[in-house]
Tab-separated table of N, CA and C in Angstrom:
chain	number	residue	atom	x	y	z
T	1	MET	N	0.679	-1.383	0.113
T	1	MET	CA	0.048	-0.532	0.221
T	1	MET	C	1.026	1.173	0.083
T	2	ALA	N	2.068	1.410	0.503
T	2	ALA	CA	3.016	2.293	1.234
T	2	ALA	C	3.005	2.562	-0.792
T	3	ASP	N	3.831	1.672	-0.698
T	3	ASP	CA	4.304	1.295	-2.796
T	3	ASP	C	3.650	2.407	-3.124
T	4	MET	N	2.432	2.235	-3.528
T	4	MET	CA	1.495	3.044	-4.248
T	4	MET	C	0.825	3.659	-3.718
T	5	ARG	N	0.618	4.693	-2.810
T	5	ARG	CA	1.127	5.883	-2.458
T	5	ARG	C	2.468	6.689	-3.134
T	6	ARG	N	3.943	5.851	-2.608
T	6	ARG	CA	4.676	6.798	-3.511
T	6	ARG	C	4.814	6.764	-4.906
T	7	ARG	N	4.116	5.800	-5.630
T	7	ARG	CA	4.417	5.584	-6.654
T	7	ARG	C	3.606	6.721	-7.368
T	8	LYS	N	2.013	6.499	-6.578
T	8	LYS	CA	0.999	8.243	-6.896
T	8	LYS	C	1.512	9.287	-6.619
T	9	PHE	N	2.531	9.380	-5.918
T	9	PHE	CA	3.152	11.159	-5.260
T	9	PHE	C	4.031	10.901	-6.552
T	10	ILE	N	4.719	10.626	-6.812
T	10	ILE	CA	5.970	10.810	-7.762
T	10	ILE	C	4.849	10.928	-9.501
T	11	THR	N	4.093	9.957	-9.825
T	11	THR	CA	3.624	10.191	-10.994
T	11	THR	C	2.347	11.515	-10.661
T	12	ILE	N	2.359	12.084	-9.539
T	12	ILE	CA	1.694	13.295	-9.532
T	12	ILE	C	2.486	14.275	-9.774
T	13	LEU	N	3.730	14.114	-8.989
T	13	LEU	CA	4.768	14.917	-9.353
T	13	LEU	C	4.852	15.399	-10.019
T	14	GLY	N	5.299	14.639	-11.429
T	14	GLY	CA	5.810	14.384	-12.946
T	14	GLY	C	4.354	15.094	-13.638
T	15	GLY	N	3.757	14.763	-13.963
T	15	GLY	CA	2.049	16.112	-14.192
T	15	GLY	C	2.331	17.422	-13.828
T	16	MET	N	3.105	17.435	-12.398
T	16	MET	CA	3.094	19.017	-12.198
T	16	MET	C	4.317	19.578	-12.842
T	17	THR	N	5.501	18.290	-12.540
T	17	THR	CA	6.455	18.653	-13.200
T	17	THR	C	6.164	19.439	-15.148
T	18	VAL	N	5.420	18.730	-15.826
T	18	VAL	CA	6.141	18.656	-16.583
T	18	VAL	C	4.741	20.032	-17.040
T	19	ALA	N	4.155	20.911	-16.669
T	19	ALA	CA	3.050	21.771	-16.633
T	19	ALA	C	3.549	22.810	-15.705
T	20	TRP	N	4.231	22.671	-15.160
T	20	TRP	CA	5.170	24.297	-13.877
T	20	TRP	C	5.707	24.638	-14.784
T	21	PRO	N	6.653	24.393	-15.416
T	21	PRO	CA	7.605	25.114	-16.243
T	21	PRO	C	6.662	26.102	-17.088
T	22	LEU	N	5.527	25.815	-17.584
T	22	LEU	CA	4.824	26.188	-18.784
T	22	LEU	C	4.446	27.676	-17.956
T	23	VAL	N	4.076	27.028	-17.058
T	23	VAL	CA	3.066	27.810	-15.872
T	23	VAL	C	3.436	28.842	-15.952
T	24	THR	N	4.690	28.894	-14.626
T	24	THR	CA	5.716	29.882	-14.375
T	24	THR	C	6.774	30.901	-15.629
T	25	HIS	N	6.462	30.302	-16.852
T	25	HIS	CA	6.954	31.354	-17.784
T	25	HIS	C	6.084	32.229	-18.143
T	26	GLY	N	4.660	32.372	-17.977
T	26	GLY	CA	3.329	33.060	-18.640
T	26	GLY	C	3.269	32.276	-19.851
T	27	GLN	N	3.680	31.402	-20.475
T	27	GLN	CA	3.082	30.585	-21.656
T	27	GLN	C	1.733	30.526	-21.870
T	28	GLN	N	1.195	30.806	-22.739
T	28	GLN	CA	-0.534	29.753	-22.995
T	28	GLN	C	-0.532	28.702	-22.351
T	29	PRO	N	-1.894	28.567	-22.008
T	29	PRO	CA	-1.759	27.219	-21.562
T	29	PRO	C	-1.632	26.206	-21.953
T	30	VAL	N	-0.915	25.412	-21.663
T	30	VAL	CA	-0.459	24.148	-23.079
T	30	VAL	C	-1.708	22.786	-23.393
T	31	LYS	N	-0.923	23.571	-24.589
T	31	LYS	CA	-2.236	22.604	-25.524
T	31	LYS	C	-1.891	21.308	-25.824
T	32	LYS	N	-1.309	20.414	-26.402
T	32	LYS	CA	-0.740	19.455	-26.089
T	32	LYS	C	0.594	18.513	-25.655
T	33	ILE	N	0.572	17.801	-24.491
T	33	ILE	CA	1.796	17.143	-23.841
T	33	ILE	C	1.675	15.523	-25.041
T	34	GLY	N	3.042	15.451	-24.779
T	34	GLY	CA	3.466	14.043	-26.295
T	34	GLY	C	3.808	13.306	-24.421
T	35	PHE	N	3.714	12.358	-24.648
T	35	PHE	CA	3.726	11.229	-23.105
T	35	PHE	C	4.559	9.830	-24.040
T	36	LEU	N	5.985	10.155	-24.034
T	36	LEU	CA	6.672	8.869	-24.596
T	36	LEU	C	6.813	7.995	-23.580
T	37	SER	N	6.410	6.923	-23.553
T	37	SER	CA	6.942	5.379	-23.083
T	37	SER	C	6.963	4.480	-24.005
T	38	VAL	N	8.147	3.452	-22.899
T	38	VAL	CA	8.426	2.109	-23.657
T	38	VAL	C	7.445	1.370	-23.498
T	39	SER	N	6.715	1.297	-21.833
T	39	SER	CA	6.122	0.585	-21.349
T	39	SER	C	4.673	0.519	-22.411
T	40	SER	N	3.249	0.293	-21.243
T	40	SER	CA	2.839	-0.556	-22.292
T	40	SER	C	0.949	0.598	-21.568
T	41	PRO	N	-0.510	1.057	-22.120
T	41	PRO	CA	-0.719	1.571	-21.514
T	41	PRO	C	-1.695	0.637	-20.200
T	42	LYS	N	-2.096	-0.648	-20.945
T	42	LYS	CA	-2.394	-1.289	-19.304
T	42	LYS	C	-1.634	-1.342	-18.245
T	43	ALA	N	0.238	-1.278	-18.310
T	43	ALA	CA	1.115	-1.246	-17.238
T	43	ALA	C	1.031	-0.028	-16.810
T	44	HIS	N	0.787	0.958	-17.208
T	44	HIS	CA	0.728	2.144	-16.526
T	44	HIS	C	-0.821	3.092	-16.622
T	45	ALA	N	-1.592	2.375	-16.468
T	45	ALA	CA	-2.979	3.476	-16.169
T	45	ALA	C	-2.810	3.952	-15.074
T	46	PRO	N	-2.376	3.006	-13.459
T	46	PRO	CA	-2.778	4.173	-12.820
T	46	PRO	C	-2.050	5.105	-12.325
T	47	PHE	N	-0.676	4.913	-13.049
T	47	PHE	CA	0.515	6.121	-12.757
T	47	PHE	C	0.569	7.546	-14.185
T	48	VAL	N	-1.136	7.071	-15.214
T	48	VAL	CA	-1.242	7.958	-16.445
T	48	VAL	C	-2.605	8.610	-15.164
T	49	ALA	N	-3.275	7.789	-14.735
T	49	ALA	CA	-4.487	8.235	-13.855
T	49	ALA	C	-3.692	9.730	-12.466
T	50	ALA	N	-3.149	9.430	-12.096
T	50	ALA	CA	-2.235	9.992	-11.000
T	50	ALA	C	-2.111	11.287	-12.315
T	51	PHE	N	-1.093	10.605	-13.069
T	51	PHE	CA	-0.715	12.206	-14.167
T	51	PHE	C	-1.356	12.853	-13.706
T	52	ASN	N	-2.360	12.831	-14.823
T	52	ASN	CA	-4.026	13.259	-14.629
T	52	ASN	C	-4.388	14.338	-14.046
T	53	GLU	N	-3.781	13.845	-12.517
T	53	GLU	CA	-4.622	14.250	-11.761
T	53	GLU	C	-3.853	15.326	-10.703
T	54	GLY	N	-2.054	15.316	-11.137
T	54	GLY	CA	-1.856	16.370	-11.054
T	54	GLY	C	-1.404	17.442	-11.739
T	55	LEU	N	-1.929	17.106	-12.667
T	55	LEU	CA	-2.046	17.892	-13.911
T	55	LEU	C	-3.458	18.847	-13.874
T	56	LYS	N	-4.394	17.920	-13.315
T	56	LYS	CA	-5.909	18.682	-13.583
T	56	LYS	C	-5.697	19.847	-11.952
T	57	GLU	N	-5.118	18.860	-10.740
T	57	GLU	CA	-4.861	20.006	-9.754
T	57	GLU	C	-4.401	21.429	-9.875
T	58	ILE	N	-3.692	21.610	-10.637
T	58	ILE	CA	-2.672	23.038	-11.177
T	58	ILE	C	-3.879	23.400	-12.633
T	59	GLY	N	-4.580	22.836	-12.683
T	59	GLY	CA	-5.435	23.701	-13.388
T	59	GLY	C	-5.087	23.175	-14.912
T	60	PHE	N	-4.901	22.051	-14.839
T	60	PHE	CA	-4.895	21.602	-16.784
T	60	PHE	C	-5.514	20.271	-16.567
T	61	ILE	N	-6.598	20.226	-17.590
T	61	ILE	CA	-7.834	19.425	-17.766
T	61	ILE	C	-7.596	18.770	-18.711
T	62	GLU	N	-7.643	17.764	-19.298
T	62	GLU	CA	-7.657	17.086	-20.649
T	62	GLU	C	-8.976	16.831	-20.975
T	63	GLY	N	-9.336	17.591	-22.398
T	63	GLY	CA	-10.315	17.793	-23.126
T	63	GLY	C	-11.090	19.293	-23.130
T	64	GLN	N	-10.482	20.177	-22.111
T	64	GLN	CA	-10.310	21.561	-22.066
T	64	GLN	C	-9.888	22.506	-22.574
T	65	ASN	N	-8.132	22.275	-21.662
T	65	ASN	CA	-7.571	23.654	-22.249
T	65	ASN	C	-5.902	22.180	-22.033
T	66	LEU	N	-6.571	21.351	-22.342
T	66	LEU	CA	-5.419	20.419	-22.949
T	66	LEU	C	-5.787	18.854	-23.231
T	67	ALA	N	-4.290	18.776	-24.260
T	67	ALA	CA	-4.344	17.454	-25.336
T	67	ALA	C	-3.695	16.545	-24.624
T	68	ILE	N	-3.558	15.569	-24.436
T	68	ILE	CA	-2.162	14.310	-24.419
T	68	ILE	C	-2.036	13.488	-25.474
T	69	GLU	N	-1.256	13.387	-25.832
T	69	GLU	CA	-1.120	12.435	-27.013
T	69	GLU	C	-0.267	11.733	-26.380
T	70	TYR	N	-0.256	10.397	-26.232
T	70	TYR	CA	0.626	9.207	-25.814
T	70	TYR	C	0.799	8.166	-26.545
T	71	SER	N	2.430	8.094	-26.285
T	71	SER	CA	2.820	6.876	-27.477
T	71	SER	C	3.389	5.575	-27.046
T	72	TRP	N	2.912	4.570	-26.952
T	72	TRP	CA	3.219	3.735	-26.134
T	72	TRP	C	3.916	2.347	-27.314
T	73	ALA	N	5.294	2.113	-27.096
T	73	ALA	CA	6.281	1.271	-27.470
T	73	ALA	C	6.237	-0.036	-27.607
T	74	GLU	N	4.763	-0.476	-26.223
T	74	GLU	CA	4.944	-2.035	-25.623
T	74	GLU	C	6.273	-2.564	-25.558
T	75	GLY	N	7.209	-1.901	-25.034
T	75	GLY	CA	8.151	-3.003	-24.177
T	75	GLY	C	9.184	-3.082	-25.902
T	76	LYS	N	9.087	-2.371	-26.736
T	76	LYS	CA	9.750	-2.552	-28.615
T	76	LYS	C	10.252	-1.245	-28.805
T	77	PHE	N	11.893	-1.178	-27.904
T	77	PHE	CA	12.807	-0.148	-27.886
T	77	PHE	C	13.423	0.630	-28.920
T	78	ASP	N	13.445	-0.084	-30.337
T	78	ASP	CA	13.410	0.430	-31.117
T	78	ASP	C	12.529	1.714	-31.856
T	79	ARG	N	11.241	1.253	-31.597
T	79	ARG	CA	9.731	2.771	-31.873
T	79	ARG	C	10.072	3.624	-31.317
T	80	LEU	N	11.319	4.011	-30.271
T	80	LEU	CA	10.732	4.826	-29.248
T	80	LEU	C	11.461	6.456	-30.226
T	81	PRO	N	12.581	6.673	-31.471
T	81	PRO	CA	12.979	7.419	-32.145
T	81	PRO	C	11.855	7.869	-32.824
T	82	ALA	N	11.500	6.950	-33.758
T	82	ALA	CA	10.459	7.240	-34.251
T	82	ALA	C	9.095	7.680	-34.288
T	83	MET	N	8.839	7.301	-32.139
T	83	MET	CA	7.637	7.926	-31.660
T	83	MET	C	7.852	8.916	-31.306
T	84	ALA	N	9.305	9.432	-30.745
T	84	ALA	CA	9.067	10.319	-30.442
T	84	ALA	C	9.590	11.687	-31.670
T	85	ALA	N	9.472	11.256	-32.619
T	85	ALA	CA	9.911	12.074	-33.591
T	85	ALA	C	7.953	12.276	-34.230
T	86	ASP	N	7.024	11.577	-34.595
T	86	ASP	CA	5.936	11.787	-34.468
T	86	ASP	C	5.272	12.286	-33.615
T	87	LEU	N	6.428	12.573	-32.302
T	87	LEU	CA	5.513	13.867	-31.346
T	87	LEU	C	5.873	15.126	-31.605
T	88	ILE	N	6.986	15.447	-32.119
T	88	ILE	CA	7.543	16.944	-32.569
T	88	ILE	C	6.518	16.815	-33.741
T	89	ARG	N	6.926	16.690	-34.729
T	89	ARG	CA	5.399	16.571	-36.093
T	89	ARG	C	3.832	16.290	-35.522
T	90	ASN	N	3.340	16.362	-34.689
T	90	ASN	CA	2.254	16.501	-34.303
T	90	ASN	C	2.153	17.895	-33.462
T	91	LYS	N	3.078	19.041	-33.009
T	91	LYS	CA	3.431	19.824	-32.241
T	91	LYS	C	2.628	19.648	-31.468
T	92	VAL	N	3.641	18.796	-30.078
T	92	VAL	CA	3.371	18.517	-28.835
T	92	VAL	C	3.664	20.008	-28.175
T	93	ASP	N	3.762	20.709	-27.083
T	93	ASP	CA	3.750	22.038	-26.121
T	93	ASP	C	5.689	20.965	-25.596
T	94	VAL	N	5.547	19.815	-24.928
T	94	VAL	CA	6.150	19.259	-24.087
T	94	VAL	C	6.264	18.374	-23.905
T	95	ILE	N	6.999	17.535	-24.084
T	95	ILE	CA	6.959	16.192	-23.887
T	95	ILE	C	7.276	15.133	-22.172
T	96	ALA	N	6.861	14.460	-22.510
T	96	ALA	CA	7.034	13.868	-20.517
T	96	ALA	C	7.687	12.174	-20.927
T	97	ALA	N	8.751	12.169	-20.921
T	97	ALA	CA	9.442	10.877	-20.954
T	97	ALA	C	9.328	10.004	-20.245
T	98	MET	N	9.155	8.877	-20.345
T	98	MET	CA	8.433	7.867	-19.025
T	98	MET	C	9.117	6.219	-19.715
T	99	SER	N	9.334	6.027	-17.755
T	99	SER	CA	9.829	4.347	-18.089
T	99	SER	C	10.841	4.101	-18.370
T	100	GLY	N	11.762	4.822	-18.058
T	100	GLY	CA	13.188	4.244	-18.625
T	100	GLY	C	14.321	5.810	-18.935
T	101	ASP	N	15.160	5.439	-19.150
T	101	ASP	CA	16.580	6.194	-19.610
T	101	ASP	C	16.265	5.877	-21.603
T	102	VAL	N	15.839	5.401	-22.061
T	102	VAL	CA	16.047	5.016	-23.375
T	102	VAL	C	14.389	5.813	-23.966
T	103	SER	N	13.640	6.105	-23.772
T	103	SER	CA	12.531	7.079	-23.783
T	103	SER	C	13.223	8.664	-23.355
T	104	ILE	N	13.608	8.883	-22.490
T	104	ILE	CA	14.200	10.190	-22.010
T	104	ILE	C	15.189	10.900	-23.624
T	105	ARG	N	16.097	9.795	-24.051
T	105	ARG	CA	17.050	9.703	-24.863
T	105	ARG	C	16.639	10.420	-26.024
T	106	ALA	N	15.391	8.942	-26.145
T	106	ALA	CA	15.040	9.462	-28.003
T	106	ALA	C	14.264	10.354	-27.788
T	107	ALA	N	13.309	10.993	-27.009
T	107	ALA	CA	13.562	12.333	-26.464
T	107	ALA	C	13.817	13.527	-26.663
T	108	LYS	N	15.160	13.277	-26.404
T	108	LYS	CA	15.933	15.052	-26.108
T	108	LYS	C	16.540	14.716	-27.525
T	109	ALA	N	16.268	13.331	-28.301
T	109	ALA	CA	17.488	13.321	-29.716
T	109	ALA	C	16.483	13.911	-30.289
T	110	ALA	N	14.922	13.553	-30.266
T	110	ALA	CA	14.218	14.722	-31.430
T	110	ALA	C	13.986	15.763	-31.577
T	111	SER	N	14.494	16.502	-30.513
T	111	SER	CA	14.538	18.209	-30.855
T	111	SER	C	15.232	18.689	-29.436
T	112	SER	N	15.402	19.744	-30.146
T	112	SER	CA	16.184	20.932	-28.995
T	112	SER	C	15.610	21.706	-28.592
T	113	THR	N	14.271	22.150	-28.839
T	113	THR	CA	13.159	23.069	-28.624
T	113	THR	C	12.538	22.668	-28.108
T	114	ILE	N	12.106	21.715	-27.845
T	114	ILE	CA	10.535	21.230	-27.066
T	114	ILE	C	10.804	21.246	-25.883
T	115	PRO	N	10.630	20.957	-24.612
T	115	PRO	CA	11.116	20.710	-23.337
T	115	PRO	C	10.891	18.978	-23.191
T	116	VAL	N	11.737	18.274	-22.581
T	116	VAL	CA	10.982	16.933	-21.817
T	116	VAL	C	11.168	17.146	-20.607
T	117	ILE	N	10.314	16.545	-19.993
T	117	ILE	CA	10.491	16.927	-18.307
T	117	ILE	C	10.398	15.235	-18.421
T	118	PHE	N	11.152	14.493	-17.639
T	118	PHE	CA	11.472	13.216	-17.225
T	118	PHE	C	11.464	12.990	-16.034
T	119	ILE	N	10.698	11.134	-15.389
T	119	ILE	CA	11.244	11.013	-13.955
T	119	ILE	C	12.011	9.833	-14.440
T	120	THR	N	13.337	9.600	-13.798
T	120	THR	CA	13.953	8.322	-14.389
T	120	THR	C	14.421	8.046	-12.614
T	121	GLY	N	14.851	6.795	-12.665
T	121	GLY	CA	15.662	6.048	-11.094
T	121	GLY	C	17.139	5.767	-11.340
T	122	SER	N	17.690	6.424	-12.251
T	122	SER	CA	19.267	6.740	-12.740
T	122	SER	C	19.469	7.866	-12.072
T	123	ASP	N	20.809	8.154	-12.632
T	123	ASP	CA	21.115	9.783	-11.809
T	123	ASP	C	21.308	10.608	-13.368
T	124	PRO	N	20.557	11.133	-13.427
T	124	PRO	CA	20.389	11.678	-14.948
T	124	PRO	C	22.325	11.995	-15.442
T	125	VAL	N	22.866	12.529	-14.070
T	125	VAL	CA	24.102	13.221	-14.313
T	125	VAL	C	25.363	12.428	-15.255
T	126	GLN	N	25.112	11.409	-14.558
T	126	GLN	CA	25.826	10.145	-14.520
T	126	GLN	C	26.048	9.768	-15.828
T	127	THR	N	24.421	9.314	-16.081
T	127	THR	CA	24.072	8.532	-17.322
T	127	THR	C	24.717	9.787	-18.617
T	128	GLY	N	24.235	11.013	-18.058
T	128	GLY	CA	24.610	12.358	-19.270
T	128	GLY	C	23.363	12.550	-20.142
T	129	LEU	N	22.517	12.451	-18.999
T	129	LEU	CA	20.718	12.900	-20.193
T	129	LEU	C	20.746	14.523	-19.767
T	130	VAL	N	21.779	15.653	-18.423
T	130	VAL	CA	21.850	16.682	-18.094
T	130	VAL	C	23.256	16.508	-17.656
T	131	ALA	N	23.528	17.809	-17.949
T	131	ALA	CA	24.925	18.599	-17.802
T	131	ALA	C	24.813	18.335	-15.384
T	132	SER	N	24.262	18.804	-15.159
T	132	SER	CA	23.696	18.846	-13.417
T	132	SER	C	22.722	18.773	-13.120
T	133	LEU	N	22.500	18.963	-11.681
T	133	LEU	CA	20.862	18.798	-10.883
T	133	LEU	C	20.446	20.361	-11.325
T	134	ALA	N	21.271	21.081	-10.870
T	134	ALA	CA	21.121	22.682	-10.526
T	134	ALA	C	20.617	23.266	-12.304
T	135	ARG	N	22.028	22.687	-13.148
T	135	ARG	CA	21.088	23.555	-14.410
T	135	ARG	C	21.700	22.355	-15.206
T	136	PRO	N	20.266	22.160	-15.731
T	136	PRO	CA	19.970	20.799	-16.752
T	136	PRO	C	20.567	21.399	-17.929
T	137	GLY	N	20.555	22.294	-18.623
T	137	GLY	CA	20.608	22.556	-19.830
T	137	GLY	C	19.712	21.941	-20.673
T	138	GLY	N	20.104	22.907	-21.536
T	138	GLY	CA	18.996	22.034	-23.210
T	138	GLY	C	18.049	22.361	-22.693
T	139	ASN	N	17.213	21.791	-22.985
T	139	ASN	CA	15.525	21.641	-23.348
T	139	ASN	C	15.353	20.521	-22.584
T	140	ILE	N	15.922	19.871	-21.423
T	140	ILE	CA	15.517	18.944	-20.818
T	140	ILE	C	15.496	19.499	-19.338
T	141	THR	N	14.883	18.426	-18.049
T	141	THR	CA	14.808	18.847	-16.725
T	141	THR	C	13.922	17.645	-16.303
T	142	GLY	N	14.087	17.042	-14.961
T	142	GLY	CA	13.150	16.233	-14.455
T	142	GLY	C	13.266	16.632	-13.380
T	143	PHE	N	12.722	14.912	-13.290
T	143	PHE	CA	12.995	14.417	-11.273
T	143	PHE	C	13.964	13.252	-11.060
T	144	SER	N	14.911	12.349	-10.456
T	144	SER	CA	15.727	11.386	-10.061
T	144	SER	C	15.133	11.343	-8.794
T	145	MET	N	15.089	9.875	-8.546
T	145	MET	CA	14.402	8.823	-7.822
T	145	MET	C	15.816	8.810	-7.085
T	146	ILE	N	16.993	9.119	-7.750
T	146	ILE	CA	18.295	7.951	-7.365
T	146	ILE	C	18.961	9.101	-7.770
T	147	ALA	N	20.038	10.255	-6.797
T	147	ALA	CA	20.806	10.723	-7.844
T	147	ALA	C	22.273	10.726	-6.144
T	148	ASN	N	23.575	9.993	-6.610
T	148	ASN	CA	24.332	10.491	-5.596
T	148	ASN	C	24.531	11.425	-4.899
T	149	GLU	N	24.039	12.804	-5.305
T	149	GLU	CA	25.007	14.354	-4.758
T	149	GLU	C	23.611	14.142	-3.797
T	150	LEU	N	22.603	13.738	-3.701
T	150	LEU	CA	21.417	13.800	-2.364
T	150	LEU	C	21.384	12.784	-1.065
T	151	MET	N	22.075	11.716	-1.591
T	151	MET	CA	21.987	11.190	-0.759
T	151	MET	C	22.714	11.070	0.566
T	152	ALA	N	23.390	11.900	0.864
T	152	ALA	CA	23.749	12.127	2.163
T	152	ALA	C	22.966	13.150	2.742
T	153	LYS	N	21.836	14.177	1.954
T	153	LYS	CA	20.903	14.854	2.456
T	153	LYS	C	19.847	13.613	2.911
T	154	ARG	N	19.976	12.543	2.102
T	154	ARG	CA	18.411	11.873	2.279
T	154	ARG	C	18.782	10.905	3.945
T	155	PHE	N	20.092	10.299	4.234
T	155	PHE	CA	20.756	10.254	5.419
T	155	PHE	C	20.504	11.378	6.530
T	156	GLU	N	20.896	11.844	6.521
T	156	GLU	CA	20.854	13.429	7.371
T	156	GLU	C	19.363	13.479	7.786
T	157	ILE	N	18.671	13.464	6.473
T	157	ILE	CA	16.741	13.672	6.662
T	157	ILE	C	16.653	12.450	8.050
T	158	LEU	N	16.813	11.359	7.329
T	158	LEU	CA	16.424	9.858	7.581
T	158	LEU	C	17.091	9.999	9.568
T	159	SER	N	18.525	10.333	9.443
T	159	SER	CA	18.436	10.477	11.298
T	159	SER	C	18.030	11.746	11.807
T	160	GLU	N	17.673	12.312	11.227
T	160	GLU	CA	16.693	13.416	11.984
T	160	GLU	C	15.067	13.229	12.491
T	161	LEU	N	14.672	12.114	11.551
T	161	LEU	CA	13.460	11.743	11.238
T	161	LEU	C	13.503	10.488	12.981
T	162	VAL	N	14.695	9.152	12.579
T	162	VAL	CA	14.530	8.419	13.779
T	162	VAL	C	15.774	9.009	14.409
T	163	PRO	N	16.278	9.422	15.518
T	163	PRO	CA	17.432	9.904	15.790
T	163	PRO	C	17.873	8.568	16.990
T	164	LYS	N	17.295	8.093	17.047
T	164	LYS	CA	17.740	6.898	18.164
T	164	LYS	C	18.511	5.653	16.578
T	165	LEU	N	18.368	5.743	15.328
T	165	LEU	CA	18.765	5.008	14.628
T	165	LEU	C	20.892	5.087	14.396
T	166	GLU	N	20.817	3.294	14.295
T	166	GLU	CA	22.332	3.293	14.164
T	166	GLU	C	22.771	2.618	13.247
T	167	GLN	N	24.170	3.177	13.176
T	167	GLN	CA	24.452	1.905	12.250
T	167	GLN	C	24.361	0.835	12.351
T	168	SER	N	24.195	-0.229	11.841
T	168	SER	CA	24.330	-1.919	11.569
T	168	SER	C	26.213	-2.142	11.705
T	169	PRO	N	26.079	-2.961	13.072
T	169	PRO	CA	27.278	-3.552	13.257
T	169	PRO	C	27.398	-4.863	11.438
T	170	TYR	N	26.909	-5.079	10.652
T	170	TYR	CA	27.125	-5.951	9.419
T	170	TYR	C	27.264	-5.165	8.127
């Protein structure tokens, strides 16, 4: 149950991350989001629902002021570059690249101007997706669940939350 809440939180955060740069830069409301994933719609149904909920919470409602074009590779990694190019041709305002670095790389390679927002389980600096966490550079930004630079801070927060936590002798 806690795992599902964490996943829902991360997905809602992703939805808000997609829209936030466009809201803060004072641009017109998003007309179209390209959602690029190596996965399948069935596997991502709860995440898509949470993604839409996160967007709705900040005023973006599919069918009203927002259209989302979903591109699912169904596990066929080689399809991602063509799918990302299709999203660009269909004039999406932003691409949400999900389900691994291969989706993110395909979106990043497809355009140097359309914003690419991602959630990754890897270190985006170490894998070469971004220049740095503070200044990702180019048209790509996102959220990493695993970043070495943040590990010390995570342990500091954990020790504050659980003050009697001691290092195991093992």
